[in-house]
PDB file of C-alpha atoms in Angstrom:
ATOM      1  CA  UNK L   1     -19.580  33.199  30.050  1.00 80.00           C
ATOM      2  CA  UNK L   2     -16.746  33.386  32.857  1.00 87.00           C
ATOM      3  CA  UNK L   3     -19.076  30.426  34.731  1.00 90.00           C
ATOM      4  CA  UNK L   4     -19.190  28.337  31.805  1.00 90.00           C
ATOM      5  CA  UNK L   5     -15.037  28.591  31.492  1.00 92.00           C
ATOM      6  CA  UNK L   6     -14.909  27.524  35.247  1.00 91.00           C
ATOM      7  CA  UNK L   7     -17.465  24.783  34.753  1.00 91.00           C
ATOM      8  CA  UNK L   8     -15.570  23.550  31.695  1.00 88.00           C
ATOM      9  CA  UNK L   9     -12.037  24.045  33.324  1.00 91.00           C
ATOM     10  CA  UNK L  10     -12.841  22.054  36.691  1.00 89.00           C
ATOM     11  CA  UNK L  11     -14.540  19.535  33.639  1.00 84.00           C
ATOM     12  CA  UNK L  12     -11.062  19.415  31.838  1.00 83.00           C
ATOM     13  CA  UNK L  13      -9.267  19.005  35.145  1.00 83.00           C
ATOM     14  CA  UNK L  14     -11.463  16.211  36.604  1.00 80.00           C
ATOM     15  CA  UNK L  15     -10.350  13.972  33.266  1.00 74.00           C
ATOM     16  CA  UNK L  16      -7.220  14.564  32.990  1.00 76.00           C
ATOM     17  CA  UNK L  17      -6.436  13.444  36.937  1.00 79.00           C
ATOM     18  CA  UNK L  18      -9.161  10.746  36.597  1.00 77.00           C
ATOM     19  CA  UNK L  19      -9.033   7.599  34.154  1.00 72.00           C
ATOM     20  CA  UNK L  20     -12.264   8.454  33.124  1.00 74.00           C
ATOM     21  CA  UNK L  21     -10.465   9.973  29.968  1.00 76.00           C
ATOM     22  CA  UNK L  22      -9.199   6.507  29.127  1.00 79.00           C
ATOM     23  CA  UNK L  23     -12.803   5.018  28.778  1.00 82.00           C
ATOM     24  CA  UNK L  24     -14.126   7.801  26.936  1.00 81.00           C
ATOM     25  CA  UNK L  25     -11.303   7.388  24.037  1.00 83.00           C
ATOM     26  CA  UNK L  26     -11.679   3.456  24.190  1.00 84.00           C
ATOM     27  CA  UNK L  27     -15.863   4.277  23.818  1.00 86.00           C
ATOM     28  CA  UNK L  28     -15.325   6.049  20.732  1.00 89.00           C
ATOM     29  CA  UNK L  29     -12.792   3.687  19.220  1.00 89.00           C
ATOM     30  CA  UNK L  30     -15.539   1.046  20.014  1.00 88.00           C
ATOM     31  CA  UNK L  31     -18.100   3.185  18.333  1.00 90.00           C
ATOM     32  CA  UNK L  32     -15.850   4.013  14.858  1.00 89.00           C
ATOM     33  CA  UNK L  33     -14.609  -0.009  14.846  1.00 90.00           C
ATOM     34  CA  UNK L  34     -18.195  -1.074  15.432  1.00 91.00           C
ATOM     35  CA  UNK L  35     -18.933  -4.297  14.182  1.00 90.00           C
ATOM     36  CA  UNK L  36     -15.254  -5.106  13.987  1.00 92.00           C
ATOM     37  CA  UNK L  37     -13.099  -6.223  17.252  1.00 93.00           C
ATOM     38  CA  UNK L  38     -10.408  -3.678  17.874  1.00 93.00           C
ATOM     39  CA  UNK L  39      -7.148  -5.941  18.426  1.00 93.00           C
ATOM     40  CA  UNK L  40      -4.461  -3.148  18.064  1.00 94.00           C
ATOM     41  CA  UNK L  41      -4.428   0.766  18.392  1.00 94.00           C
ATOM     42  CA  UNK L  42      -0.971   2.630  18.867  1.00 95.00           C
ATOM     43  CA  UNK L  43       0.628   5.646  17.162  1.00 95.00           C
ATOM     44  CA  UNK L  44       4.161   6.146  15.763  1.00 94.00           C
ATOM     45  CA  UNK L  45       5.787   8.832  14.614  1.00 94.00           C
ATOM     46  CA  UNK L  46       4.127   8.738  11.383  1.00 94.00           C
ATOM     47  CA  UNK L  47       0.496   7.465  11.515  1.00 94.00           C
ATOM     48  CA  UNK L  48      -2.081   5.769  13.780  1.00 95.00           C
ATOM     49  CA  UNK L  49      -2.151   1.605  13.180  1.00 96.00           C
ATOM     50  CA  UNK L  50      -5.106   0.489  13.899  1.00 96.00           C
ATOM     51  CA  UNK L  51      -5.782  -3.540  13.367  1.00 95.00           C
ATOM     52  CA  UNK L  52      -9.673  -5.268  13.698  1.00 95.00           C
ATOM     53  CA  UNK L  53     -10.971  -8.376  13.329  1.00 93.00           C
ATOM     54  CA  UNK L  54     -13.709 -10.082  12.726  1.00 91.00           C
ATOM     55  CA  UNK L  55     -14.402 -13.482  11.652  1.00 90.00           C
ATOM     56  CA  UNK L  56     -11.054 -14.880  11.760  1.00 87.00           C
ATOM     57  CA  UNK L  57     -10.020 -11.619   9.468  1.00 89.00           C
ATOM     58  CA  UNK L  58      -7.365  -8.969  10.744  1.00 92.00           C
ATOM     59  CA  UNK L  59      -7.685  -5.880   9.136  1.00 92.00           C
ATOM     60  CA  UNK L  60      -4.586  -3.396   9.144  1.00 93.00           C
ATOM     61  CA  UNK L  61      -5.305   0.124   8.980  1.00 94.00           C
ATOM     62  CA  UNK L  62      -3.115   3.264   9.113  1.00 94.00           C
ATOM     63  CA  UNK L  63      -4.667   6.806   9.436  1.00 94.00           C
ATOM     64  CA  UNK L  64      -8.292   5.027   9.375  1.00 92.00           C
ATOM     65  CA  UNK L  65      -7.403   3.789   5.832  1.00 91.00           C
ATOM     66  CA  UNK L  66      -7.329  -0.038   4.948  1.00 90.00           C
ATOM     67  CA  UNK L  67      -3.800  -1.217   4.024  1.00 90.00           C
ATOM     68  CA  UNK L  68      -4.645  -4.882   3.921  1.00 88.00           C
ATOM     69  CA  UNK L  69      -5.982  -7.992   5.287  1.00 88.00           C
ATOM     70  CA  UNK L  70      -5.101 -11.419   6.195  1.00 84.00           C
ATOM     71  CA  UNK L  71      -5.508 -14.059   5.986  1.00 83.00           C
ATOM     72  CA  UNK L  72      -7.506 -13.521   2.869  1.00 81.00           C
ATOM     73  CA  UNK L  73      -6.205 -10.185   1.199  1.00 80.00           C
ATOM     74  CA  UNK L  74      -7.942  -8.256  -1.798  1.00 82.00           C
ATOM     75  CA  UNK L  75      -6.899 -10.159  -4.643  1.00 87.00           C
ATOM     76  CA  UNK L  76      -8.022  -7.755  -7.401  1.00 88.00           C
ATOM     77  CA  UNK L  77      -6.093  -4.548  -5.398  1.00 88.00           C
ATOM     78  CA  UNK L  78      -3.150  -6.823  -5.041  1.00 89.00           C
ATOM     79  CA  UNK L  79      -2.759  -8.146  -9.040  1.00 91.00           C
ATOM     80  CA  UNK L  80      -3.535  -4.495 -10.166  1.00 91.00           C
ATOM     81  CA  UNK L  81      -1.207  -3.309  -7.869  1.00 89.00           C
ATOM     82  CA  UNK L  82       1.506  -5.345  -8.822  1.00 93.00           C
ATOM     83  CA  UNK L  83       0.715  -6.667 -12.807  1.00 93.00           C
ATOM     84  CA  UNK L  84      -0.291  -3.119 -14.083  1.00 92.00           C
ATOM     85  CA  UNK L  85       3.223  -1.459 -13.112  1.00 92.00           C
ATOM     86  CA  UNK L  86       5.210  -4.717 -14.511  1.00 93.00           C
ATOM     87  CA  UNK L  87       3.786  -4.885 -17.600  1.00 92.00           C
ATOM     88  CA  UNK L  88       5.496  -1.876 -18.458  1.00 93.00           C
ATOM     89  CA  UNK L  89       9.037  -3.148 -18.383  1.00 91.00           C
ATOM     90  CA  UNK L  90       9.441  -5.963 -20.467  1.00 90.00           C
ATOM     91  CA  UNK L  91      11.587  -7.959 -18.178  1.00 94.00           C
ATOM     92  CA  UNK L  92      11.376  -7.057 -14.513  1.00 94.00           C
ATOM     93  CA  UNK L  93      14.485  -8.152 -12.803  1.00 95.00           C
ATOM     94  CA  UNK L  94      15.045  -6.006  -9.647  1.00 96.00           C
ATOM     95  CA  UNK L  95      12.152  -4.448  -7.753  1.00 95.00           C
ATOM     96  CA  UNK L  96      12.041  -1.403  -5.480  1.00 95.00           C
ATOM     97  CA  UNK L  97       8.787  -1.426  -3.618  1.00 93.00           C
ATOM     98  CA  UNK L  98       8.102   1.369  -1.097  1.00 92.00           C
ATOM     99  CA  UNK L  99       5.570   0.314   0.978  1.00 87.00           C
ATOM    100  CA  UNK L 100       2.248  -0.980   0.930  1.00 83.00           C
ATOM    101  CA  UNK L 101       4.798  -4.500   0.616  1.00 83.00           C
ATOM    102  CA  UNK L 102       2.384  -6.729   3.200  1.00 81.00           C
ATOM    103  CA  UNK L 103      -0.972  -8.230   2.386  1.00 81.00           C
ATOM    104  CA  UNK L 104       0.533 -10.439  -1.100  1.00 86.00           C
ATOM    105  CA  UNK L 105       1.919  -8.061  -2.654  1.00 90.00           C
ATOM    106  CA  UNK L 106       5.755  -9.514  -1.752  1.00 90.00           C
ATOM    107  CA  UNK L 107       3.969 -12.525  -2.936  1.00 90.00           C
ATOM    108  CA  UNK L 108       2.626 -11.346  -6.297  1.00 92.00           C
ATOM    109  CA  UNK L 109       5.802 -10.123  -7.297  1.00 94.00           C
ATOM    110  CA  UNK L 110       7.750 -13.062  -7.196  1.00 93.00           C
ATOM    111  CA  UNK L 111       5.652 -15.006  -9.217  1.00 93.00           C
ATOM    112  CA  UNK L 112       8.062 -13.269 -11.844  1.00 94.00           C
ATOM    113  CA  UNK L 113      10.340 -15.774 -12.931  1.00 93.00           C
ATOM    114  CA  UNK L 114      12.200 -12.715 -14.673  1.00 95.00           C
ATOM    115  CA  UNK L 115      12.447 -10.918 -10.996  1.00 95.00           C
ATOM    116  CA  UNK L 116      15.695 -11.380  -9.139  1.00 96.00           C
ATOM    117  CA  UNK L 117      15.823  -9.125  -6.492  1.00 96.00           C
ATOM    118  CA  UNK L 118      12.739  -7.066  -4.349  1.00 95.00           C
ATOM    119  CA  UNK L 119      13.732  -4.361  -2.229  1.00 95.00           C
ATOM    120  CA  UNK L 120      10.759  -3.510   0.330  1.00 93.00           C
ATOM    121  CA  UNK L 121      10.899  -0.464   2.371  1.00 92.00           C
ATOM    122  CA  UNK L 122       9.038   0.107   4.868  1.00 91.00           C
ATOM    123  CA  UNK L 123       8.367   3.844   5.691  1.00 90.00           C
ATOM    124  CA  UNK L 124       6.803   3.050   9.216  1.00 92.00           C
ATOM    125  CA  UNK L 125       8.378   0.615  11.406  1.00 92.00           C
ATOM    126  CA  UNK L 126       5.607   0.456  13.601  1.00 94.00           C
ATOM    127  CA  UNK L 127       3.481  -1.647  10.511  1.00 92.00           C
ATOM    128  CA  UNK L 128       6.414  -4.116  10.349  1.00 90.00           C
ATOM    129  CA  UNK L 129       6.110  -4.618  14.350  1.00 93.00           C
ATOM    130  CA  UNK L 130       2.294  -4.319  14.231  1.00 93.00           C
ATOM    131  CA  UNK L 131       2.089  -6.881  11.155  1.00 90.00           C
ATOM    132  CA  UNK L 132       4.442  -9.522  12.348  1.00 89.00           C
ATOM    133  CA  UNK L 133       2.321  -9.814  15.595  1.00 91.00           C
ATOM    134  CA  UNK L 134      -0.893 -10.184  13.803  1.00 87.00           C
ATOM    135  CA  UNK L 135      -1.105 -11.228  10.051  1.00 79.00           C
ATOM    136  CA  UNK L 136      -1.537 -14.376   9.494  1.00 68.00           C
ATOM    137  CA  UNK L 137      -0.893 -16.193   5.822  1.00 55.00           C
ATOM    138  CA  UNK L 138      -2.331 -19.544   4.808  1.00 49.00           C
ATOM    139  CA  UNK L 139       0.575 -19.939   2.423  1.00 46.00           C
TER     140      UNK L 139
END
């Protein structure tokens, strides 16, 4: 047992002073993004963003769970999301939205004529950063 601790320390020593750790965590992003193009991978304080793409499609991600995509975003997630919750108030006129604001949402809720005012907060900066630099919108 005491060799295979030395074998596995000198292991653990050899990639941490080598780059070789680098390529192995870039491998296995490869591997869980396969069939996608991995454009973006960084962590903030609060989750890991991760944006793909493939065929002219960015896909945001934070955690490993789809946010959104652009520039043609789930249309049925993005009415249900928004018309479900205003058809409970009979006029909507100011909006607090706490994330999950990108991807047509913003958009979906101002087709409200009754809607004056939409606060969006985002609880990650990072996504604002990460989504400025990538999403595109064909409106």
């Amino acid at each position: 047992i005491a060799f295979l601790c030395l074998i596995f320390l000198i292991l653990s020593i050899y990639l941490l002073i080598s780059n070789d750790i680098n390529k192995i965590h870039w491998n296995i992003l490869d591997k869980q993004w396969k069939g996608q193009e991995l454009v973006h991978y960084q962590n903030s304080m609060y989750s890991n963003i991760t944006v793909t793409t493939r065929e002219n499609q960015f896909n945001f991600f934070s955690n490993g769970i789809p946010l959104f995509s652009t520039p043609d975003p789930d249309i049925a997630f993005v009415e249900e999301f928004v018309h479900l919750p205003l058809l409970f108030h009979s006029y909507p006129e100011n909006i607090l939205l706490i994330g999950g604001g990108a991807g047509g949402v913003l958009n979906e809720i101002a087709k409200y004529s009754s809607v004056e005012n939409i606060h969006y907060i985002e609880l990650d900066p990072l996504i604002i950063k990460v989504v400025q630099k990538y999403a595109t919108c064909r409106e």
